[in-house]
Short mmCIF file of C-alpha atoms in Angstrom, two decimals:
data_model
loop_
_atom_site.label_atom_id
_atom_site.label_comp_id
_atom_site.label_asym_id
_atom_site.label_seq_id
_atom_site.Cartn_x
_atom_site.Cartn_y
_atom_site.Cartn_z
CA MET A 17 3.08 9.06 -48.41
CA SER A 18 2.63 5.93 -46.32
CA PRO A 19 5.69 4.13 -45.07
CA PRO A 20 6.79 1.20 -47.24
CA ASP A 21 5.14 -1.37 -45.02
CA GLY A 22 1.94 0.34 -46.16
CA SER A 23 0.00 0.31 -42.93
CA GLY A 24 -1.65 3.00 -40.85
CA ARG A 25 -1.71 0.44 -38.05
CA GLY A 26 2.02 -0.16 -38.18
CA ARG A 27 2.68 3.44 -37.29
CA PRO A 28 3.91 3.82 -33.74
CA ARG A 29 1.08 5.07 -31.57
CA ASP A 30 1.42 8.60 -30.47
CA GLU A 31 2.29 7.86 -26.86
CA SER A 32 1.99 11.42 -25.62
CA ARG A 33 -1.53 11.71 -27.09
CA GLU A 34 -2.55 8.48 -25.41
CA GLN A 35 -1.13 9.65 -22.14
CA ALA A 36 -2.99 12.96 -22.43
CA ILE A 37 -6.25 11.06 -22.93
CA LEU A 38 -5.60 8.79 -19.95
CA ASP A 39 -4.66 11.75 -17.77
CA ALA A 40 -7.90 13.46 -18.75
CA ALA A 41 -9.80 10.30 -17.86
CA LEU A 42 -8.33 10.16 -14.35
CA GLU A 43 -8.92 13.87 -13.78
CA LEU A 44 -12.56 13.49 -14.74
CA LEU A 45 -12.94 10.33 -12.68
CA VAL A 46 -11.76 12.17 -9.59
CA GLU A 47 -13.87 15.25 -10.37
CA VAL A 48 -17.22 13.75 -11.29
CA GLY A 49 -17.08 10.10 -10.24
CA TYR A 50 -17.17 6.95 -12.33
CA GLU A 51 -20.83 6.96 -13.36
CA ARG A 52 -20.76 10.51 -14.67
CA MET A 53 -17.39 10.22 -16.35
CA SER A 54 -18.27 9.85 -20.05
CA MET A 55 -16.09 9.05 -23.03
CA VAL A 56 -17.41 12.23 -24.64
CA ALA A 57 -16.21 14.32 -21.72
CA VAL A 58 -12.81 12.61 -21.80
CA ALA A 59 -12.53 13.36 -25.53
CA SER A 60 -13.42 16.97 -24.96
CA ARG A 61 -11.00 17.43 -22.05
CA ALA A 62 -8.14 15.80 -23.99
CA ARG A 63 -9.04 17.61 -27.27
CA ALA A 64 -9.22 14.24 -28.98
CA SER A 65 -11.88 12.82 -31.26
CA LYS A 66 -14.32 10.30 -29.88
CA ALA A 67 -13.32 8.00 -32.76
CA THR A 68 -9.70 8.02 -31.61
CA ILE A 69 -10.71 7.16 -28.10
CA TYR A 70 -13.16 4.40 -28.97
CA ARG A 71 -10.69 2.84 -31.39
CA ARG A 72 -8.18 2.51 -28.60
CA TRP A 73 -10.48 1.78 -25.63
CA PRO A 74 -13.84 0.25 -26.44
CA CYS A 75 -15.14 0.86 -22.93
CA LYS A 76 -14.61 2.99 -19.88
CA ASP A 77 -13.34 0.16 -17.69
CA GLN A 78 -10.43 -0.56 -19.98
CA MET A 79 -9.50 3.08 -20.14
CA VAL A 80 -9.54 3.51 -16.37
CA VAL A 81 -7.60 0.31 -15.78
CA GLU A 82 -4.94 1.32 -18.25
CA ALA A 83 -4.74 4.82 -16.79
CA LEU A 84 -4.26 3.39 -13.30
CA ARG A 85 -1.75 0.80 -14.50
CA ARG A 86 0.39 3.45 -16.12
CA ARG A 87 0.49 5.40 -12.88
CA ALA A 88 1.44 2.30 -10.93
CA PRO A 89 5.12 1.64 -10.45
CA GLU A 90 6.65 -0.45 -13.24
CA ALA A 91 5.39 -4.00 -13.14
CA HIS A 92 8.37 -5.38 -11.35
CA VAL A 93 9.75 -8.61 -10.08
CA PRO A 94 9.87 -7.93 -6.34
CA ALA A 95 13.37 -7.30 -5.07
CA ASP A 96 15.12 -10.44 -3.82
CA THR A 97 16.92 -9.11 -0.78
CA GLY A 98 17.80 -12.53 0.58
CA SER A 99 15.27 -12.51 3.42
CA LEU A 100 11.49 -12.59 3.67
CA ARG A 101 11.50 -9.72 6.14
CA GLU A 102 13.44 -7.43 3.81
CA ASP A 103 11.49 -8.55 0.74
CA LEU A 104 8.24 -7.67 2.51
CA ALA A 105 9.63 -4.36 3.78
CA ALA A 106 10.69 -3.42 0.24
CA GLU A 107 7.18 -4.11 -1.09
CA VAL A 108 5.41 -2.25 1.71
CA ARG A 109 7.82 0.68 1.30
CA LEU A 110 7.15 0.80 -2.43
CA MET A 111 3.38 0.77 -1.90
CA ALA A 112 3.67 3.50 0.75
CA GLU A 113 5.85 5.62 -1.54
CA VAL A 114 3.38 5.38 -4.40
CA VAL A 115 0.41 6.49 -2.34
CA SER A 116 2.41 9.25 -0.62
CA GLY A 117 3.96 10.47 -3.86
CA PRO A 118 2.73 12.98 -6.43
CA ASP A 119 -0.04 10.58 -7.52
CA GLY A 120 -1.31 10.10 -3.98
CA ALA A 121 -4.05 12.74 -4.15
CA MET A 122 -5.24 11.32 -7.47
CA LEU A 123 -5.28 7.86 -5.95
CA VAL A 124 -7.38 9.02 -3.00
CA GLY A 125 -9.81 10.55 -5.49
CA VAL A 126 -10.01 7.30 -7.43
CA LEU A 127 -10.60 5.30 -4.25
CA ARG A 128 -13.39 7.68 -3.24
CA ALA A 129 -14.95 7.34 -6.66
CA ALA A 130 -14.65 3.56 -6.25
CA SER A 131 -16.48 3.55 -2.93
CA GLU A 132 -19.49 4.98 -4.78
CA SER A 133 -19.23 2.74 -7.81
CA PRO A 134 -19.41 -1.02 -7.35
CA GLN A 135 -18.28 -1.42 -10.95
CA LEU A 136 -15.12 0.63 -10.53
CA ALA A 137 -14.49 -1.01 -7.16
CA ALA A 138 -14.66 -4.42 -8.84
CA VAL A 139 -12.23 -3.28 -11.53
CA ILE A 140 -9.76 -2.05 -8.92
CA GLN A 141 -10.29 -5.12 -6.79
CA ALA A 142 -9.59 -7.44 -9.69
CA ASN A 143 -6.56 -5.54 -10.92
CA VAL A 144 -4.82 -4.08 -7.90
CA LEU A 145 -5.48 -6.69 -5.24
CA GLN A 146 -4.94 -9.57 -7.61
CA HIS A 147 -1.69 -8.10 -8.82
CA LYS A 148 -0.50 -7.59 -5.24
CA THR A 149 -1.52 -11.12 -4.34
CA GLU A 150 0.59 -12.53 -7.18
CA MET A 151 3.49 -10.48 -5.88
CA GLY A 152 2.94 -11.76 -2.35
CA SER A 153 2.87 -15.36 -3.60
CA CYS A 154 6.19 -14.80 -5.29
CA LEU A 155 7.74 -13.55 -2.03
CA MET A 156 6.40 -16.53 -0.14
CA GLN A 157 7.58 -19.02 -2.71
CA ARG A 158 11.08 -17.62 -2.30
CA ALA A 159 10.83 -17.78 1.49
CA VAL A 160 9.87 -21.45 1.31
CA GLU A 161 12.81 -22.13 -1.01
CA ARG A 162 15.14 -20.35 1.42
CA GLY A 163 13.70 -22.44 4.26
CA GLU A 164 12.28 -19.38 6.04
CA LEU A 165 8.65 -20.51 5.83
CA ALA A 166 7.56 -24.06 6.51
CA ASP A 167 4.67 -24.04 4.01
CA ILE A 168 3.44 -21.75 1.32
CA VAL A 169 0.28 -19.98 2.42
CA ASP A 170 -2.42 -18.05 0.62
CA ALA A 171 -1.01 -14.57 0.00
CA ALA A 172 -4.42 -12.92 -0.47
CA PRO A 173 -5.25 -12.23 3.20
CA LEU A 174 -1.74 -10.90 3.82
CA MET A 175 -1.87 -8.46 0.90
CA GLU A 176 -5.42 -7.44 1.81
CA VAL A 177 -4.25 -6.60 5.33
CA ILE A 178 -1.23 -4.63 4.11
CA LEU A 179 -3.33 -2.61 1.65
CA ALA A 180 -6.00 -2.05 4.31
CA MET A 181 -3.42 -0.70 6.77
CA ILE A 182 -2.05 1.66 4.12
CA PHE A 183 -5.52 2.85 3.10
CA MET A 184 -6.54 3.39 6.72
CA ARG A 185 -3.63 5.78 7.22
CA LEU A 186 -4.23 7.41 3.86
CA LEU A 187 -8.01 7.76 4.06
CA VAL A 188 -8.75 7.90 7.77
CA THR A 189 -6.05 8.68 10.28
CA GLY A 190 -3.66 10.63 8.07
CA GLU A 191 -0.69 9.18 9.97
CA PRO A 192 2.59 9.12 8.05
CA LEU A 193 3.53 6.21 5.80
CA ASP A 194 7.16 6.34 6.89
CA ASP A 195 9.87 3.83 7.81
CA ALA A 196 8.34 3.31 11.25
CA PHE A 197 5.08 2.36 9.56
CA VAL A 198 6.85 -0.10 7.25
CA GLU A 199 8.48 -1.78 10.24
CA HIS A 200 5.20 -1.81 12.13
CA VAL A 201 3.44 -3.56 9.24
CA VAL A 202 6.20 -6.08 8.64
CA ASP A 203 7.21 -6.95 12.21
CA GLU A 204 3.97 -6.57 14.12
CA VAL A 205 1.53 -7.82 11.52
CA ALA A 206 2.86 -9.45 8.34
CA LEU A 207 5.50 -11.78 9.80
CA PRO A 208 3.39 -12.88 12.80
CA LEU A 209 0.43 -13.49 10.46
CA LEU A 210 2.59 -15.64 8.20
CA ALA A 211 4.05 -17.44 11.20
CA GLY A 212 0.54 -18.19 12.43
CA ARG A 213 -0.70 -19.36 9.04
CA SER A 214 2.33 -21.33 7.92
CA GLY A 215 4.09 -23.73 10.23
CA ARG A 216 5.97 -20.81 11.84
CA LEU A 217 8.88 -18.88 10.46
CA ALA A 218 11.99 -21.02 10.45
CA GLU A 219 14.04 -17.93 11.22
CA SER A 220 11.91 -16.36 13.92
CA SER A 221 11.57 -12.58 13.86
CA ASN A 222 11.15 -11.24 17.37
CA THR A 223 9.38 -13.73 19.59
CA MET B 4 -37.29 31.94 41.29
CA SER B 5 -34.41 29.56 41.62
CA PRO B 6 -34.97 26.12 43.10
CA PRO B 7 -34.16 25.84 46.81
CA ASP B 8 -30.74 24.36 46.16
CA GLY B 9 -30.07 27.68 44.51
CA SER B 10 -28.44 26.48 41.29
CA GLY B 11 -29.21 26.71 37.64
CA ARG B 12 -26.69 23.90 37.27
CA GLY B 13 -28.67 21.44 39.40
CA ARG B 14 -31.51 21.38 36.91
CA PRO B 15 -31.62 18.21 34.79
CA ARG B 16 -30.21 18.83 31.36
CA ASP B 17 -32.63 18.79 28.50
CA GLU B 18 -31.43 15.59 26.82
CA SER B 19 -33.40 16.01 23.62
CA ARG B 20 -32.01 19.54 23.14
CA GLU B 21 -28.48 18.24 23.67
CA GLN B 22 -29.06 15.47 21.19
CA ALA B 23 -30.41 17.95 18.63
CA ILE B 24 -27.27 20.04 19.00
CA LEU B 25 -24.99 17.01 18.62
CA ASP B 26 -26.93 15.81 15.59
CA ALA B 27 -26.54 19.24 14.01
CA ALA B 28 -22.81 19.11 14.72
CA LEU B 29 -22.39 15.78 12.92
CA GLU B 30 -24.50 16.91 9.98
CA LEU B 31 -22.36 19.99 9.56
CA LEU B 32 -19.16 18.04 10.02
CA VAL B 33 -20.11 15.76 7.15
CA GLU B 34 -21.33 18.65 4.98
CA VAL B 35 -18.54 21.19 5.37
CA GLY B 36 -15.63 19.38 7.04
CA TYR B 37 -14.06 19.85 10.42
CA GLU B 38 -12.23 23.14 9.81
CA ARG B 39 -15.26 24.95 8.47
CA MET B 40 -17.69 23.54 11.02
CA SER B 41 -18.15 26.44 13.47
CA MET B 42 -19.92 26.54 16.80
CA VAL B 43 -21.99 29.43 15.42
CA ALA B 44 -23.19 27.30 12.52
CA VAL B 45 -24.04 24.44 14.87
CA ALA B 46 -26.04 26.85 17.06
CA SER B 47 -27.91 28.17 14.07
CA ARG B 48 -28.67 24.71 12.65
CA ALA B 49 -29.91 23.44 16.03
CA ARG B 50 -31.79 26.69 16.81
CA ALA B 51 -29.87 26.95 20.05
CA SER B 52 -28.03 29.90 21.57
CA LYS B 53 -24.28 30.02 21.35
CA ALA B 54 -24.23 30.51 25.11
CA THR B 55 -26.04 27.20 25.63
CA ILE B 56 -23.58 25.41 23.40
CA TYR B 57 -20.43 26.91 24.86
CA ARG B 58 -21.64 26.27 28.40
CA ARG B 59 -21.94 22.60 27.59
CA TRP B 60 -19.01 22.11 25.20
CA PRO B 61 -16.16 24.59 25.53
CA CYS B 62 -14.60 23.46 22.27
CA LYS B 63 -15.37 21.73 19.02
CA ASP B 64 -13.35 18.61 19.76
CA GLN B 65 -15.35 17.80 22.85
CA MET B 66 -18.61 18.27 20.98
CA VAL B 67 -17.58 16.01 18.10
CA VAL B 68 -16.23 13.33 20.41
CA GLU B 69 -19.44 13.29 22.42
CA ALA B 70 -21.56 13.23 19.27
CA LEU B 71 -19.60 10.24 17.96
CA ARG B 72 -19.67 8.46 21.31
CA ARG B 73 -23.43 8.74 21.52
CA ARG B 74 -23.75 7.17 18.09
CA ALA B 75 -21.42 4.34 19.02
CA PRO B 76 -22.98 1.21 20.44
CA GLU B 77 -23.34 1.28 24.22
CA ALA B 78 -19.99 1.05 25.90
CA HIS B 79 -20.18 -2.64 26.58
CA VAL B 80 -18.27 -5.40 28.22
CA PRO B 81 -17.53 -7.65 25.25
CA ALA B 82 -19.65 -10.79 25.21
CA ASP B 83 -18.04 -13.75 26.92
CA THR B 84 -19.02 -16.57 24.63
CA GLY B 85 -16.61 -19.07 26.16
CA SER B 86 -14.11 -19.07 23.29
CA LEU B 87 -11.69 -16.55 21.83
CA ARG B 88 -12.90 -17.28 18.32
CA GLU B 89 -16.52 -16.53 19.17
CA ASP B 90 -15.61 -13.51 21.31
CA LEU B 91 -13.66 -12.04 18.39
CA ALA B 92 -16.42 -12.86 15.91
CA ALA B 93 -18.97 -11.10 18.14
CA GLU B 94 -16.83 -7.95 18.27
CA VAL B 95 -16.13 -7.91 14.53
CA ARG B 96 -19.83 -8.51 13.81
CA LEU B 97 -20.79 -5.63 16.07
CA MET B 98 -18.32 -3.28 14.40
CA ALA B 99 -19.51 -4.36 10.95
CA GLU B 100 -23.15 -3.85 11.96
CA VAL B 101 -22.49 -0.34 13.23
CA VAL B 102 -20.78 0.80 10.05
CA SER B 103 -23.37 -0.91 7.82
CA GLY B 104 -26.29 0.41 9.85
CA PRO B 105 -28.26 3.64 9.62
CA ASP B 106 -25.28 5.62 10.90
CA GLY B 107 -22.92 4.13 8.32
CA ALA B 108 -23.23 6.98 5.81
CA MET B 109 -22.66 9.51 8.57
CA LEU B 110 -19.61 7.56 9.68
CA VAL B 111 -18.16 7.54 6.17
CA GLY B 112 -18.65 11.29 6.07
CA VAL B 113 -16.88 11.72 9.39
CA LEU B 114 -13.99 9.54 8.24
CA ARG B 115 -13.66 11.59 5.06
CA ALA B 116 -13.66 14.78 7.09
CA ALA B 117 -11.01 13.21 9.30
CA SER B 118 -8.74 12.42 6.38
CA GLU B 119 -8.58 16.15 5.68
CA SER B 120 -8.19 17.24 9.27
CA PRO B 121 -5.23 15.98 11.28
CA GLN B 122 -6.89 17.36 14.40
CA LEU B 123 -10.11 15.41 13.93
CA ALA B 124 -8.14 12.35 12.88
CA ALA B 125 -6.17 12.54 16.12
CA VAL B 126 -9.40 12.84 18.10
CA ILE B 127 -10.87 9.77 16.42
CA GLN B 128 -7.60 7.90 16.70
CA ALA B 129 -7.37 8.56 20.42
CA ASN B 130 -10.98 7.72 21.13
CA VAL B 131 -12.02 4.99 18.74
CA LEU B 132 -8.81 3.00 18.29
CA GLN B 133 -7.89 3.27 21.92
CA HIS B 134 -11.33 2.13 22.99
CA LYS B 135 -11.16 -0.84 20.64
CA THR B 136 -7.69 -1.71 21.88
CA GLU B 137 -8.95 -1.84 25.46
CA MET B 138 -11.71 -4.14 24.28
CA GLY B 139 -9.23 -6.35 22.47
CA SER B 140 -7.03 -6.57 25.56
CA CYS B 141 -10.03 -7.71 27.54
CA LEU B 142 -10.74 -10.53 25.06
CA MET B 143 -7.12 -11.65 25.16
CA GLN B 144 -6.94 -11.60 28.92
CA ARG B 145 -9.92 -13.94 29.00
CA ALA B 146 -8.33 -16.21 26.39
CA VAL B 147 -5.18 -16.49 28.48
CA GLU B 148 -7.28 -17.33 31.56
CA ARG B 149 -9.11 -20.01 29.59
CA GLY B 150 -5.77 -21.39 28.41
CA GLU B 151 -6.48 -20.61 24.76
CA LEU B 152 -3.56 -18.21 24.36
CA ALA B 153 -0.11 -18.89 25.76
CA ASP B 154 0.74 -15.23 26.44
CA ILE B 155 -1.09 -11.98 26.42
CA VAL B 156 -0.06 -9.91 23.42
CA ASP B 157 -0.45 -6.25 22.51
CA ALA B 158 -4.01 -5.83 21.24
CA ALA B 159 -3.32 -2.63 19.31
CA PRO B 160 -2.02 -4.15 16.05
CA LEU B 161 -4.88 -6.67 16.01
CA MET B 162 -7.57 -4.02 16.45
CA GLU B 163 -5.85 -1.75 13.92
CA VAL B 164 -5.92 -4.57 11.37
CA ILE B 165 -9.59 -5.38 12.03
CA LEU B 166 -10.62 -1.72 11.71
CA ALA B 167 -8.48 -1.33 8.59
CA MET B 168 -10.15 -4.35 6.94
CA ILE B 169 -13.60 -2.95 7.76
CA PHE B 170 -12.71 0.52 6.48
CA MET B 171 -11.22 -0.87 3.29
CA ARG B 172 -14.51 -2.58 2.46
CA LEU B 173 -16.50 0.46 3.54
CA LEU B 174 -14.40 3.14 1.84
CA VAL B 175 -12.75 1.36 -1.07
CA THR B 176 -14.05 -1.94 -2.34
CA GLY B 177 -17.67 -1.66 -1.20
CA GLU B 178 -17.75 -5.42 -0.56
CA PRO B 179 -20.35 -6.57 1.96
CA LEU B 180 -19.62 -6.65 5.68
CA ASP B 181 -21.51 -9.91 6.13
CA ASP B 182 -21.03 -13.17 8.04
CA ALA B 183 -18.54 -14.42 5.45
CA PHE B 184 -16.49 -11.28 6.07
CA VAL B 185 -16.59 -11.81 9.84
CA GLU B 186 -15.33 -15.38 9.41
CA HIS B 187 -12.66 -14.23 6.97
CA VAL B 188 -11.37 -11.65 9.44
CA VAL B 189 -11.44 -13.99 12.42
CA ASP B 190 -10.18 -17.24 10.87
CA GLU B 191 -7.82 -16.01 8.17
CA VAL B 192 -6.35 -12.98 9.90
CA ALA B 193 -7.11 -12.39 13.59
CA LEU B 194 -6.52 -15.90 14.97
CA PRO B 195 -3.41 -16.62 12.86
CA LEU B 196 -2.02 -13.20 13.82
CA LEU B 197 -2.56 -13.94 17.51
CA ALA B 198 -1.10 -17.40 17.10
CA GLY B 199 1.98 -15.90 15.47
CA ARG B 200 2.37 -13.20 18.13
CA SER B 201 1.59 -15.24 21.20
CA GLY B 202 3.06 -18.65 21.78
CA ARG B 203 0.42 -20.19 19.50
CA LEU B 204 -3.22 -20.83 20.22
CA ALA B 205 -3.58 -23.71 22.66
CA GLU B 206 -6.78 -24.76 20.88
CA SER B 207 -5.68 -24.44 17.28
CA SER B 208 -8.20 -23.02 14.82
CA ASN B 209 -7.76 -24.58 11.41
CA THR B 210 -4.17 -25.44 10.68
#
């Protein structure tokens, strides 16, 4: 007995099934790498039919991107704390929390898989970095409106540097991503970089 | 029959044997990680006696540090090109060449091993980052003497950022470490960061 609206499509998707499939995809990605991660293997791991999977995700890229997006913190409007320094600190803290949290090990696995797969790297590059850059632009726009920054500047190098500093701790030095790290990034790197790129910070940080 | 000076110690060390032992140590480090890399296994791989190895390197740390140091480019006085921009570009180019060169894969392996071993990470941190920071301080000192920088600033955050950007390309995005990258690092990050930290660059880069 179909519901009155008569559609199979109208039926709410089984969210927990979808999530199980995406979880299986990430597990496999970390275990075998991007090239060897097949849709067939994902289907088998998630006890789903290939048809179900292909109907929902026509290709591997889309599946991986969606799996990563769902693990990312809610797409959020960055907190407006009233100052550029605190806005930046909130973003850096959030990024540090995500990579240090329960999904951190999975994320390291994905990044390692990416370093061996130009295709996956490009997918991550386009989705993560671009998303962070949009966020950074939003913070800078606000700072200009508040009169804290003289000009708006390209957010891409700033976000690249912040991500690089986080990844270096995560993947190389193993140093903690704690409050001291957040302050280090914001006060010793992000704000001076913005001051050097824009016509200085109106409200200078710690000259 | 000992030589007249009466010492086994006075004898010149067999450099090629030492190098073979250090090469074996790095190979094992990359293959099995820092914790499981034993002096016994290094001895066996290099067909050397344990006694020979322990006489030369009392502990694993010292062996790994020396192996890495020998693979690093000659300890060098950074090129004095006559301008801070070109001095920085030369250093970034050199770092990019080393990690992209024949030893690049080995280096990635060592960095991965380090991310799982706080002890090795600390060794690398103390030796590599500190060395680079001394180099950075030297470049800044020169820039102050030339009148390009108003004040000398702490080189550590700058060198951390440069290394982080290199490692992010190497370990995550796989993007090329080419001339465009060197210019990106120098013009969009390093010089603005210095300008923001010091009292501006006397000779401004590209406002």
